Amino acid sequence: MEFTIARGEVYLRISAILILVLAACLIAFDTQTKVIVFTIEKKATYKDVNALKILVYITSVAAGYNMLQLCKHSAWAYSGSKFERSYISMAWISLLLDQMAVYITFASNSAALEASVLAITGSQTFEWIKLCNRFTRFCSQIGGAMFCGYVASFIMALISTISAYRVFRMYSPKLYTVSE
């Protein structure tokens, strides 16, 4: 049972890493240039919106964190050690870091989504134009990246559930019963 859960966690972490890297690359390498008036060109990049810039950084850090966790799990698997009382603090730290990664990734995706909705709809109050009418390819690629970010957040939530299972399994009465 534990081996199956560990294998599932490895597959989930690899999936999260790939999707987070895909989301970061989709945002970071997305540019589109349009001619506004005769020779005046406007270039749309992720650097134009601070929420997208922060999203690139956070998805990159989250992918790196999942890679480090994957390395930690592979080191534990090769050492052949079982969970003992000395590993309880490490399991709690992993759970808390997994939770933080999920919440921060989800929050940054939501902030970027809010900024993107303003780019789609504009705001007459602030006299902001609808940017996605001009930069359609840029906006659709950003939308795909945000979808990837939400999928990665969901996968990391599943990973966090597995981490919680590992932590609370250590407090099971069956684990610490004395055999006669």
Short mmCIF file of N, CA and C in Angstrom, two decimals, residues 6 21 37 60 62 64 84 91 108 110 123 141-143 156 161 165 174 176 180:
data_model
loop_
_atom_site.label_atom_id
_atom_site.label_comp_id
_atom_site.label_asym_id
_atom_site.label_seq_id
_atom_site.Cartn_x
_atom_site.Cartn_y
_atom_site.Cartn_z
N ALA A 6 3.49 5.95 -2.70
CA ALA A 6 4.74 6.62 -3.04
C ALA A 6 4.91 6.74 -4.55
N VAL A 21 6.24 23.99 -15.49
CA VAL A 21 7.24 24.49 -16.44
C VAL A 21 6.56 24.92 -17.74
N VAL A 37 -0.36 52.66 -35.31
CA VAL A 37 -0.56 53.72 -36.29
C VAL A 37 0.66 53.76 -37.20
N SER A 60 7.75 28.94 -11.48
CA SER A 60 9.12 28.42 -11.58
C SER A 60 9.62 27.91 -10.23
N ALA A 62 7.72 26.93 -7.72
CA ALA A 62 6.92 25.75 -7.37
C ALA A 62 7.43 24.51 -8.11
N GLY A 64 10.53 24.06 -9.08
CA GLY A 64 11.79 23.73 -8.41
C GLY A 64 11.57 23.06 -7.07
N GLU A 84 10.15 6.57 11.06
CA GLU A 84 10.33 6.40 12.49
C GLU A 84 9.98 7.72 13.14
N ALA A 91 8.26 14.99 8.02
CA ALA A 91 6.97 14.80 7.37
C ALA A 91 6.07 16.02 7.59
N SER A 108 -1.61 33.10 -6.91
CA SER A 108 -0.98 33.85 -8.00
C SER A 108 -1.71 33.61 -9.32
N SER A 110 -4.92 33.07 -9.51
CA SER A 110 -6.16 33.84 -9.39
C SER A 110 -5.91 35.33 -9.60
N SER A 123 -12.09 48.52 -18.95
CA SER A 123 -12.81 49.23 -17.90
C SER A 123 -13.10 50.64 -18.37
N GLN A 141 -2.88 32.52 -25.55
CA GLN A 141 -1.77 31.76 -24.99
C GLN A 141 -1.67 31.97 -23.48
N ILE A 142 -1.94 33.18 -23.01
CA ILE A 142 -1.97 33.44 -21.56
C ILE A 142 -3.10 32.64 -20.91
N GLY A 143 -4.24 32.55 -21.58
CA GLY A 143 -5.35 31.76 -21.06
C GLY A 143 -4.99 30.29 -20.94
N MET A 156 -1.09 19.60 -7.23
CA MET A 156 -0.35 19.82 -5.99
C MET A 156 -1.25 19.69 -4.77
N THR A 161 -2.58 16.21 -0.12
CA THR A 161 -3.43 15.22 0.54
C THR A 161 -2.62 13.96 0.89
N TYR A 165 -1.83 12.45 4.59
CA TYR A 165 -2.04 11.04 4.93
C TYR A 165 -0.79 10.46 5.59
N LYS A 174 -2.00 1.71 15.61
CA LYS A 174 -1.47 0.44 15.15
C LYS A 174 0.04 0.49 14.98
N TYR A 176 2.24 2.04 16.89
CA TYR A 176 3.01 2.05 18.13
C TYR A 176 2.54 1.00 19.15
N GLU A 180 3.16 -8.76 21.72
CA GLU A 180 3.46 -9.65 22.86
C GLU A 180 4.03 -10.95 22.42
#
